[in-house]
Amino acid sequence: MRTTHFAAAMLAGAALAAIAPAAFAQDTAPAAADTAAETGDAIVVTAERRQENIMSVPVSVAVMKPELLHNLQAAGADTLLSLAGRVPSLNVESTTGRIFPRFYIRGLGNIDFYLGASQPVSVIQDDVVMEHVVLKSNPAFDIAQVEVLRGPQGSLFGRNTTAGIVKFDTAQPTATWQGQGSASWGSRNAINVDAGVGGPLTSDGRISFRLSGLYQHRDNWINNTYTGVSDDGTKPGNNVMGGFNERDVRLQLLVQPTETLSLRVSGHYRDYDGSASIFYRGSIQKGTHTVPENLDLTNVAYDEGGNNPQAYKTKGVSLKAVQDFGGATLTSITAYEASHGSSRGDTDGGAAANFGGAGYGESRGVLRSLNQWSQELRLASPDAARFKWQFGGIYFDSRDYTEFDQRAYFLTSNALGTTPNPNNWVLLHNVNTSWAVFGQASYDLTEKLRFTAGARLSNDTKTTSLLKTADTVGGVVTFPSTAPRTVRLSDTQPSFDASLLYRANSDLSFFARVARGFRGPTIQGRSAVFNSAFTTANSEKNTSWEAGVKSAWLDNAVTFNLTGFYYTVTDIQLNGNDSNGSGVLFNADKAVGYGAEAELGLRPATNLRFDIGVSVLHTEVKDSNVYAQAGSAGGVLSETVLNPVKQVGANYFAQINGNPLPNAPKFNLNISGRYDLPLSDDFKAFVGGDFNLQGYTMYVPYKTVEYTSNGNYELGAKAGVAWGRYELAVFARNLTDKRNLIGVIDTSNYRAGIYNDPRTIGVSLSGSFR
């Protein structure tokens, strides 16, 4: 197996070498790390479904450089999860491995790990909304630009956008030959190859293509040391968890039969297998949130979970047709996505025999099939008009069959030493349909002042049906006889936004914006596996106010953006399933949040640059009648709860009124820098680094001493040589080998934590041509 991975890395290196002569032919080509902002060109974004200078967009939008993505990806890291904190007010985390990232913007997200969960942050790849949580995990590769749109975006993007959007635009087919590639190797045999190449297929350039690929691998590096009796056949051994294989390919074909018509067909395929999240039982000590100094991430003792296997396959195809009529442009986007796979894990993070005979057991989720298709039509006026408008509609349909099983495990004094409870098993059918009509218009009141307003009417309908229970695995699900086996929720709500943009000059603009977003009702079907009726939550609505300044000075040698915001989410959807295995879903009356985000870019010298981002945030739940279940065992709280609690039987419930939202850091700071030392006209050495620091963060809805972090940080470094458009470097991720608690599960007395990856050191080669 190692030989195969080494051959893949060597092949990538050969591919880069093969395209090198084309790059050397361009004497004035900038280094591979150059970006629009660094060459004095305007940064162009599509935050309002048009290509516009970022200075002219009345939205708080951050643009992430492909260079940063490559740096984060070099160690084989999940690019999406590694985005956490790299943009002010953006957080990303997962307690279900690489297959289920959960996004938060300005503190708004969803800690639910149910496969049918909705999130208030939309992920859009090449104009296609990725609604299902598995589709949101599609990795980013051969990327042209990443935009993070903060705040409700309901007017133009209508799928659950109460918090914002993470928008990925891939490199597109071109009429001239262009390509890029990066390959790296690091600790634990971490391999990353990200490449794309494209060009014309006809002499007139009317038909062109882009072929892109991603290959990632890491060896298993975590040992299962448990040698006792396992009721599900879990085998101990060395290096049985922690690795992964990621194989992705995308092919795009652009056809321009006339000067006014373009057709872009895109197809992609993903084949992933690896380990689900690794929980470390007992790693969180009661009465403290300090990570133990002797925590050993290379060893666990699992008696269930089959060593946490996880595997998914995903495919999709889309057609984007654009017809320019002169006075207006019609855009049609038709897309289909499909996926299937499974994830299994020892969710209590350790063998029951090592913890007094009690164990939560294992969980397994299977997405038997997912089929999503969407159709959007949009008609827009020319971009350069004083009065600009666009309107359209979208229809969305997602259907899946999902199964869950849950095994409990308790030690007794029988001959084998164990008595497992049989699995609880359920099969669910989820259907989510949505339609919307929308429109937006802007008018230049003066040469410097622009007013923009938009509105959208959206319907969101969800249906969950319990098809089977127990089946052939000996389950004991006793679904309440009085509970409906099919639940359907539907709601139709308006969204809107209005903004003013004052462009003082080409280097300075001010904006103010009010917006309302809508997230449809939600059904928690996983409750059935715990013998409970489905839990539901009504629609939530977010009204946001923000104002800011955008500036760029001295040919972009200095850039500074600052935004302040305040929002109120009514009927906010909250989830307590990280503290209650049944996955309870509920509404609170409201939550408020306010704060600021700032981005500063500095180029004090031609060969030196810094990028600094910071966000500060206050969030607060406002509902004195809402309680979340806290972890307990034998009638005793498992953690130090700082909220008022009430006891119901052996269970405890904590009042969450006044609490911050989960996974909403009070502040975040990220700094990156690079210094280039010219050695000749076309050859230079460089050194760079990045640093990220996260403030106080709660991981569950109720306040505890244990399930928090404060001061998590990571440091990365990179040094090497660059010539033309090429770069050879050594790198380190998590240079100080810092241990950060990044996720928890607190059912009963397990106090199991998830931690960041240990230090990775490696070498990388990257380049491009055009």
mmCIF file of N, CA, C and O in Angstrom, residues 541-576:
data_model
loop_
_atom_site.group_PDB
_atom_site.id
_atom_site.type_symbol
_atom_site.label_atom_id
_atom_site.label_comp_id
_atom_site.label_asym_id
_atom_site.label_seq_id
_atom_site.Cartn_x
_atom_site.Cartn_y
_atom_site.Cartn_z
ATOM 1 N N LYS A 541 -36.021 32.752 12.410
ATOM 2 C CA LYS A 541 -35.858 33.947 11.591
ATOM 3 C C LYS A 541 -34.781 34.835 12.199
ATOM 4 O O LYS A 541 -34.780 35.082 13.397
ATOM 5 N N ASN A 542 -33.873 35.292 11.377
ATOM 6 C CA ASN A 542 -32.781 36.136 11.843
ATOM 7 C C ASN A 542 -32.886 37.511 11.199
ATOM 8 O O ASN A 542 -32.909 37.630 9.966
ATOM 9 N N THR A 543 -32.963 38.555 12.014
ATOM 10 C CA THR A 543 -32.916 39.939 11.526
ATOM 11 C C THR A 543 -31.588 40.538 11.952
ATOM 12 O O THR A 543 -31.260 40.565 13.145
ATOM 13 N N SER A 544 -30.818 40.995 10.983
ATOM 14 C CA SER A 544 -29.445 41.433 11.227
ATOM 15 C C SER A 544 -29.246 42.867 10.763
ATOM 16 O O SER A 544 -29.746 43.270 9.705
ATOM 17 N N TRP A 545 -28.505 43.625 11.571
ATOM 18 C CA TRP A 545 -28.119 44.991 11.226
ATOM 19 C C TRP A 545 -26.601 45.054 11.238
ATOM 20 O O TRP A 545 -25.955 44.532 12.148
ATOM 21 N N GLU A 546 -26.023 45.686 10.222
ATOM 22 C CA GLU A 546 -24.568 45.805 10.188
ATOM 23 C C GLU A 546 -24.167 47.054 9.427
ATOM 24 O O GLU A 546 -24.913 47.576 8.599
ATOM 25 N N ALA A 547 -22.978 47.525 9.734
ATOM 26 C CA ALA A 547 -22.413 48.679 9.044
ATOM 27 C C ALA A 547 -20.899 48.511 9.040
ATOM 28 O O ALA A 547 -20.320 47.916 9.971
ATOM 29 N N GLY A 548 -20.271 49.020 7.991
ATOM 30 C CA GLY A 548 -18.834 48.811 7.918
ATOM 31 C C GLY A 548 -18.144 49.746 6.950
ATOM 32 O O GLY A 548 -18.771 50.565 6.256
ATOM 33 N N VAL A 549 -16.835 49.608 6.908
ATOM 34 C CA VAL A 549 -15.982 50.377 6.023
ATOM 35 C C VAL A 549 -15.046 49.413 5.309
ATOM 36 O O VAL A 549 -14.586 48.419 5.887
ATOM 37 N N LYS A 550 -14.789 49.700 4.023
ATOM 38 C CA LYS A 550 -13.830 48.933 3.236
ATOM 39 C C LYS A 550 -12.843 49.922 2.631
ATOM 40 O O LYS A 550 -13.245 50.963 2.099
ATOM 41 N N SER A 551 -11.572 49.587 2.708
ATOM 42 C CA SER A 551 -10.572 50.536 2.203
ATOM 43 C C SER A 551 -9.372 49.801 1.636
ATOM 44 O O SER A 551 -9.043 48.690 2.063
ATOM 45 N N ALA A 552 -8.751 50.429 0.667
ATOM 46 C CA ALA A 552 -7.531 49.917 0.047
ATOM 47 C C ALA A 552 -6.686 51.116 -0.353
ATOM 48 O O ALA A 552 -7.161 52.015 -1.058
ATOM 49 N N TRP A 553 -5.452 51.132 0.116
ATOM 50 C CA TRP A 553 -4.604 52.297 -0.071
ATOM 51 C C TRP A 553 -3.279 51.896 -0.710
ATOM 52 O O TRP A 553 -2.837 50.751 -0.599
ATOM 53 N N LEU A 554 -2.650 52.888 -1.345
ATOM 54 C CA LEU A 554 -1.294 52.720 -1.876
ATOM 55 C C LEU A 554 -1.198 51.498 -2.769
ATOM 56 O O LEU A 554 -0.343 50.627 -2.606
ATOM 57 N N ASP A 555 -2.109 51.430 -3.751
ATOM 58 C CA ASP A 555 -2.122 50.317 -4.688
ATOM 59 C C ASP A 555 -2.227 48.984 -3.951
ATOM 60 O O ASP A 555 -1.540 48.018 -4.250
ATOM 61 N N ASN A 556 -3.124 48.940 -2.958
ATOM 62 C CA ASN A 556 -3.408 47.761 -2.151
ATOM 63 C C ASN A 556 -2.254 47.351 -1.242
ATOM 64 O O ASN A 556 -2.235 46.232 -0.730
ATOM 65 N N ALA A 557 -1.305 48.252 -1.008
ATOM 66 C CA ALA A 557 -0.259 47.952 -0.022
ATOM 67 C C ALA A 557 -0.849 47.903 1.379
ATOM 68 O O ALA A 557 -0.318 47.227 2.263
ATOM 69 N N VAL A 558 -1.930 48.631 1.592
ATOM 70 C CA VAL A 558 -2.663 48.585 2.863
ATOM 71 C C VAL A 558 -4.142 48.396 2.552
ATOM 72 O O VAL A 558 -4.712 49.162 1.775
ATOM 73 N N THR A 559 -4.741 47.374 3.110
ATOM 74 C CA THR A 559 -6.191 47.182 3.005
ATOM 75 C C THR A 559 -6.751 47.013 4.406
ATOM 76 O O THR A 559 -6.124 46.397 5.270
ATOM 77 N N PHE A 560 -7.932 47.577 4.616
ATOM 78 C CA PHE A 560 -8.547 47.486 5.945
ATOM 79 C C PHE A 560 -10.058 47.454 5.793
ATOM 80 O O PHE A 560 -10.654 48.335 5.166
ATOM 81 N N ASN A 561 -10.674 46.439 6.359
ATOM 82 C CA ASN A 561 -12.129 46.308 6.377
ATOM 83 C C ASN A 561 -12.583 46.131 7.819
ATOM 84 O O ASN A 561 -11.973 45.383 8.588
ATOM 85 N N LEU A 562 -13.656 46.801 8.176
ATOM 86 C CA LEU A 562 -14.198 46.719 9.531
ATOM 87 C C LEU A 562 -15.721 46.688 9.452
ATOM 88 O O LEU A 562 -16.324 47.514 8.770
ATOM 89 N N THR A 563 -16.339 45.737 10.145
ATOM 90 C CA THR A 563 -17.798 45.623 10.179
ATOM 91 C C THR A 563 -18.261 45.410 11.611
ATOM 92 O O THR A 563 -17.681 44.600 12.345
ATOM 93 N N GLY A 564 -19.290 46.140 11.998
ATOM 94 C CA GLY A 564 -19.965 45.894 13.263
ATOM 95 C C GLY A 564 -21.366 45.361 12.981
ATOM 96 O O GLY A 564 -22.000 45.753 11.997
ATOM 97 N N PHE A 565 -21.869 44.458 13.832
ATOM 98 C CA PHE A 565 -23.159 43.837 13.551
ATOM 99 C C PHE A 565 -23.933 43.573 14.839
ATOM 100 O O PHE A 565 -23.369 43.464 15.932
ATOM 101 N N TYR A 566 -25.238 43.465 14.665
ATOM 102 C CA TYR A 566 -26.149 43.073 15.747
ATOM 103 C C TYR A 566 -27.276 42.271 15.108
ATOM 104 O O TYR A 566 -27.822 42.664 14.070
ATOM 105 N N TYR A 567 -27.627 41.129 15.715
ATOM 106 C CA TYR A 567 -28.721 40.339 15.152
ATOM 107 C C TYR A 567 -29.590 39.759 16.257
ATOM 108 O O TYR A 567 -29.161 39.590 17.403
ATOM 109 N N THR A 568 -30.827 39.456 15.887
ATOM 110 C CA THR A 568 -31.779 38.776 16.762
ATOM 111 C C THR A 568 -32.379 37.604 15.994
ATOM 112 O O THR A 568 -32.942 37.795 14.909
ATOM 113 N N VAL A 569 -32.244 36.413 16.546
ATOM 114 C CA VAL A 569 -32.827 35.217 15.944
ATOM 115 C C VAL A 569 -34.036 34.823 16.783
ATOM 116 O O VAL A 569 -33.893 34.473 17.957
ATOM 117 N N THR A 570 -35.217 34.895 16.215
ATOM 118 C CA THR A 570 -36.425 34.488 16.934
ATOM 119 C C THR A 570 -36.713 33.015 16.648
ATOM 120 O O THR A 570 -36.434 32.515 15.549
ATOM 121 N N ASP A 571 -37.243 32.324 17.669
ATOM 122 C CA ASP A 571 -37.507 30.873 17.565
ATOM 123 C C ASP A 571 -36.258 30.114 17.133
ATOM 124 O O ASP A 571 -36.322 29.192 16.303
ATOM 125 N N ILE A 572 -35.127 30.476 17.696
ATOM 126 C CA ILE A 572 -33.887 29.842 17.291
ATOM 127 C C ILE A 572 -33.942 28.338 17.552
ATOM 128 O O ILE A 572 -34.422 27.885 18.592
ATOM 129 N N GLN A 573 -33.477 27.571 16.590
ATOM 130 C CA GLN A 573 -33.442 26.118 16.715
ATOM 131 C C GLN A 573 -32.162 25.706 17.446
ATOM 132 O O GLN A 573 -31.057 26.053 17.026
ATOM 133 N N LEU A 574 -32.332 24.975 18.535
ATOM 134 C CA LEU A 574 -31.199 24.490 19.318
ATOM 135 C C LEU A 574 -31.284 22.980 19.444
ATOM 136 O O LEU A 574 -32.354 22.380 19.292
ATOM 137 N N ASN A 575 -30.149 22.386 19.739
ATOM 138 C CA ASN A 575 -30.078 20.932 19.821
ATOM 139 C C ASN A 575 -29.237 20.536 21.013
ATOM 140 O O ASN A 575 -28.168 21.090 21.236
ATOM 141 N N GLY A 576 -29.734 19.587 21.778
ATOM 142 C CA GLY A 576 -28.998 19.123 22.951
ATOM 143 C C GLY A 576 -28.432 17.746 22.788
ATOM 144 O O GLY A 576 -28.163 17.074 23.770
#
